[in-house]
XYZ file of C-alpha atoms in Angstrom:
312
model
C 0.000 0.000 0.000
C 1.540 3.418 -0.948
C 2.523 5.797 1.826
C -0.071 8.327 0.701
C -2.833 5.740 0.811
C -4.220 6.680 4.276
C -4.725 10.314 3.236
C -6.186 9.217 -0.090
C -8.506 6.862 1.720
C -9.703 9.594 4.043
C -10.490 11.867 1.102
C -12.226 9.081 -0.788
C -14.096 8.051 2.342
C -15.421 11.563 2.778
C -16.493 11.833 -0.871
C -18.087 8.411 -0.941
C -19.927 9.057 2.314
C -21.450 12.182 0.818
C -22.527 10.151 -2.232
C -23.896 7.366 -0.076
C -25.846 9.696 2.162
C -27.322 11.227 -0.955
C -29.028 8.000 -1.947
C -31.221 7.866 1.152
C -33.131 11.087 0.371
C -33.430 9.959 -3.251
C -35.259 6.781 -2.341
C -36.886 7.930 0.888
C -38.474 11.088 -0.477
C -39.469 9.958 -3.947
C -42.643 11.540 -5.307
C -45.793 10.389 -3.596
C -47.243 8.642 -6.621
C -44.304 6.234 -6.541
C -45.168 5.117 -3.011
C -47.944 2.655 -3.576
C -49.552 0.968 -0.614
C -50.357 -2.715 -1.018
C -53.983 -3.250 -1.908
C -55.922 -5.617 0.330
C -56.412 -9.054 -1.153
C -59.832 -10.565 -1.417
C -60.938 -14.025 -2.407
C -61.107 -14.414 -6.146
C -59.020 -11.290 -6.771
C -55.353 -10.716 -7.389
C -52.827 -7.945 -7.654
C -51.269 -7.077 -10.944
C -47.943 -5.802 -9.575
C -47.304 -2.348 -11.053
C -49.936 -2.739 -13.718
C -51.887 0.517 -13.966
C -54.002 -0.644 -16.888
C -56.446 -3.564 -16.892
C -54.809 -6.896 -17.710
C -55.095 -8.297 -21.169
C -58.066 -10.585 -21.531
C -57.220 -14.135 -22.437
C -60.073 -14.028 -24.947
C -58.872 -10.836 -26.604
C -55.777 -12.135 -28.388
C -53.678 -9.409 -30.051
C -53.696 -9.414 -33.850
C -51.225 -11.878 -35.362
C -49.156 -9.162 -36.991
C -48.321 -7.429 -33.714
C -48.594 -10.360 -31.328
C -44.821 -10.822 -30.898
C -44.171 -7.092 -30.458
C -47.015 -6.867 -27.953
C -45.575 -9.715 -25.901
C -42.238 -7.882 -25.661
C -43.753 -4.877 -23.885
C -46.713 -6.372 -22.027
C -47.114 -9.764 -20.399
C -50.196 -11.913 -20.729
C -51.644 -13.030 -17.385
C -51.722 -16.712 -16.567
C -54.871 -18.622 -17.433
C -55.777 -18.837 -13.724
C -55.134 -15.131 -13.017
C -58.760 -14.246 -12.309
C -59.087 -17.066 -9.784
C -55.913 -16.318 -7.804
C -56.008 -15.227 -4.177
C -52.346 -14.198 -4.215
C -50.438 -12.393 -6.971
C -49.791 -13.311 -10.572
C -46.005 -13.451 -10.952
C -43.965 -11.600 -13.564
C -46.704 -9.345 -14.911
C -45.339 -6.360 -16.804
C -46.755 -3.518 -18.848
C -44.531 -0.953 -20.536
C -47.376 1.584 -20.523
C -47.583 1.373 -16.733
C -43.909 2.249 -16.224
C -42.964 5.692 -14.963
C -39.903 7.254 -16.577
C -39.441 9.337 -13.425
C -39.220 6.176 -11.307
C -36.572 4.689 -13.580
C -34.544 7.920 -13.517
C -34.557 7.720 -9.731
C -33.626 4.041 -9.953
C -30.630 4.856 -12.182
C -29.486 7.645 -9.862
C -29.839 5.534 -6.713
C -28.096 2.468 -8.118
C -25.290 4.561 -9.630
C -24.711 6.297 -6.297
C -24.573 3.052 -4.315
C -22.286 1.358 -6.849
C -19.964 4.375 -6.960
C -19.676 4.352 -3.181
C -19.154 0.578 -3.203
C -16.329 0.933 -5.713
C -14.515 3.683 -3.806
C -15.048 2.377 -0.292
C -14.712 -1.355 -0.896
C -13.511 -2.479 -4.345
C -10.820 -0.007 -5.416
C -7.394 -1.256 -4.349
C -5.950 2.015 -3.002
C -9.051 3.315 -1.224
C -11.283 0.290 -0.589
C -11.271 -2.024 2.386
C -12.049 -5.350 0.691
C -8.380 -6.314 0.462
C -7.819 -5.351 4.117
C -10.802 -7.506 5.090
C -9.295 -10.501 3.273
C -5.806 -9.867 4.672
C -7.265 -9.764 8.178
C -9.043 -13.089 7.660
C -5.906 -14.658 6.160
C -3.859 -13.583 9.193
C -6.540 -15.032 11.457
C -6.689 -18.311 9.509
C -2.988 -18.751 8.810
C -3.459 -18.150 5.062
C -5.568 -21.316 4.772
C -7.971 -20.522 1.929
C -10.499 -23.111 3.134
C -10.701 -21.480 6.565
C -10.878 -17.979 5.051
C -13.696 -19.174 2.810
C -15.462 -20.691 5.811
C -15.251 -17.381 7.689
C -16.708 -15.440 4.749
C -19.362 -18.122 4.323
C -20.431 -17.617 7.933
C -20.166 -13.817 8.081
C -22.151 -13.178 4.888
C -25.235 -15.255 5.853
C -25.258 -13.769 9.343
C -25.252 -10.239 7.912
C -27.496 -10.884 4.907
C -30.128 -13.121 6.480
C -29.656 -11.588 9.910
C -30.637 -8.141 8.651
C -33.521 -9.736 6.747
C -34.769 -11.424 9.918
C -35.069 -8.120 11.785
C -36.699 -6.389 8.823
C -40.234 -6.235 10.330
C -38.964 -4.498 13.488
C -36.447 -2.276 11.672
C -38.971 -1.038 9.112
C -41.168 0.255 11.912
C -38.269 2.423 13.092
C -36.613 3.708 9.895
C -39.156 2.789 7.211
C -39.134 0.098 4.538
C -37.228 2.117 1.963
C -34.405 3.275 4.242
C -34.002 -0.228 5.642
C -33.651 -1.622 2.112
C -30.751 0.800 1.516
C -29.079 -0.242 4.797
C -29.572 -3.902 3.881
C -28.019 -3.452 0.430
C -25.056 -1.417 1.696
C -24.192 -4.160 4.195
C -24.750 -7.137 1.878
C -23.221 -5.972 -1.411
C -19.614 -5.534 -0.164
C -19.541 -8.984 1.424
C -21.126 -10.607 -1.638
C -18.532 -8.976 -3.902
C -15.667 -10.165 -1.692
C -16.938 -13.734 -1.515
C -17.449 -13.963 -5.291
C -13.983 -12.576 -5.992
C -12.334 -14.865 -3.446
C -14.102 -17.911 -4.867
C -13.053 -17.097 -8.439
C -9.439 -16.701 -7.362
C -9.255 -19.862 -5.232
C -11.767 -22.257 -6.795
C -9.054 -24.793 -7.676
C -7.475 -24.773 -4.204
C -7.351 -27.904 -2.087
C -7.643 -31.511 -3.192
C -8.861 -32.317 -6.685
C -11.690 -34.801 -6.158
C -12.218 -35.500 -9.856
C -11.473 -34.011 -13.274
C -14.292 -34.174 -15.802
C -13.029 -31.382 -18.044
C -12.406 -33.829 -20.858
C -16.068 -34.795 -21.157
C -18.166 -32.717 -23.530
C -21.367 -34.315 -22.205
C -20.552 -33.288 -18.617
C -19.700 -29.753 -19.750
C -23.029 -29.412 -21.585
C -24.973 -30.907 -18.656
C -23.304 -28.552 -16.153
C -23.893 -25.538 -18.397
C -27.580 -26.381 -18.964
C -28.158 -27.071 -15.260
C -26.526 -23.773 -14.299
C -28.568 -21.919 -16.925
C -31.833 -23.560 -15.836
C -31.174 -22.622 -12.199
C -31.776 -18.948 -12.998
C -35.381 -19.723 -13.882
C -35.837 -20.525 -10.196
C -35.067 -17.003 -9.036
C -37.831 -15.764 -6.759
C -40.266 -13.453 -8.640
C -39.529 -10.563 -6.259
C -35.970 -10.500 -7.605
C -37.295 -8.892 -10.788
C -39.174 -6.094 -9.014
C -36.192 -3.830 -9.584
C -37.896 -0.652 -8.396
C -38.662 -2.316 -5.069
C -35.204 -3.910 -4.855
C -33.682 -0.424 -5.147
C -36.329 1.006 -2.761
C -37.604 3.443 -5.385
C -40.997 1.896 -4.760
C -41.820 0.906 -1.197
C -40.765 -2.727 -0.613
C -43.790 -4.916 0.033
C -44.599 -8.454 1.058
C -45.661 -10.390 -2.043
C -47.627 -13.613 -1.972
C -46.971 -15.074 -5.415
C -49.329 -17.803 -6.539
C -48.320 -18.363 -10.151
C -45.049 -18.993 -11.958
C -42.157 -20.922 -10.426
C -43.744 -20.842 -6.968
C -46.152 -23.521 -8.238
C -43.208 -25.860 -8.820
C -41.486 -25.386 -5.469
C -42.253 -23.391 -2.344
C -38.621 -22.246 -2.092
C -37.552 -21.728 -5.726
C -34.363 -19.807 -5.009
C -33.115 -22.565 -2.719
C -33.804 -25.181 -5.409
C -32.062 -22.998 -7.994
C -29.045 -22.612 -5.695
C -28.795 -26.395 -5.276
C -28.875 -26.830 -9.067
C -26.264 -24.114 -9.630
C -24.007 -25.470 -6.891
C -24.263 -29.071 -8.105
C -23.275 -27.996 -11.624
C -20.271 -26.001 -10.416
C -18.913 -28.592 -7.999
C -19.307 -31.289 -10.679
C -17.272 -29.245 -13.140
C -14.607 -27.748 -10.853
C -14.248 -30.837 -8.657
C -12.106 -29.444 -5.814
C -12.545 -29.431 -2.056
C -12.580 -25.615 -2.035
C -15.446 -25.521 -4.525
C -17.310 -28.245 -2.622
C -16.943 -26.255 0.608
C -18.212 -23.072 -1.063
C -21.242 -24.813 -2.540
C -22.076 -26.448 0.797
C -21.934 -23.019 2.457
C -24.178 -21.474 -0.222
C -26.756 -24.247 0.084
C -26.621 -24.001 3.873
C -27.173 -20.247 3.619
C -30.262 -20.744 1.466
C -31.635 -23.332 3.877
C -31.072 -20.819 6.677
C -32.603 -17.941 4.713
C -35.594 -20.129 3.874
C -36.420 -20.435 7.568
C -35.816 -16.686 7.981
C -38.213 -15.867 5.149
C -40.840 -18.166 6.646
C -40.449 -16.360 9.979
C -40.862 -12.935 8.320
C -43.932 -14.157 6.428
C -45.511 -15.502 9.618
C -44.759 -12.272 11.505
C -46.165 -9.965 8.824
C -49.199 -12.192 8.182
C -50.005 -12.157 11.897
C -49.592 -8.374 12.179
C -51.811 -7.740 9.150
């Protein structure tokens, strides 16, 4: 580290803090029409996400000549949409989108990512490398033990903050808490990903299947298919960035009909594909930690759902 690094870090820390503090007013004081309250559910009814216009009728099929173009900008509800008690997943209408909301989204995400880069990622001003060096000193430079520490710290922070979400939102609000949650989780996620990429072939090689084209194709397809198991709320980008007020969603269509915990199933698929291809003890340890985290977060999510259902 250069001798001028501490002074540079202090200057960068001050600048990044100003940027980071700027994101909270952006998302916390967005225009009122962007703060939608969840509508009460009733039997035989469903929400349409951000849809401001009536859903397309299954009987009213768009003309053949513009059917494909129409599907690109507006989703067609599932056949059971009118009979759902919960929400119809992945509904989208381009006409219902607010350009103002997406401008705020771009500004908020850019601010957080800029602060993340300066405070955590950048070598001369960030603290990611110091975090890793500290863990390596603690673990005697054993990459498996360092990986284990990160794999314990990240779930405790990520799922731990999620578990206290109901109580925290009552104090600081749903939008501000989402910013706090992201600012704590993103740095650790970045560090873990980078450490895994750099050390994935550490340890004992359990097997080597790199010469098999069939295994390569199977691993690639399994990894690709796992992303279809992402929870529908992952795609509510305006809520993820707290531009719209984060809400509790009870999805009833889509991947939730295949498995109650789709993201956990997707993680198992992704992990199985990667450990099969890489075949080292370090990779196996990482995948076991990721699956364990999703099992843990599944119980956390169930607890949050029970708490919020009881309070409502």
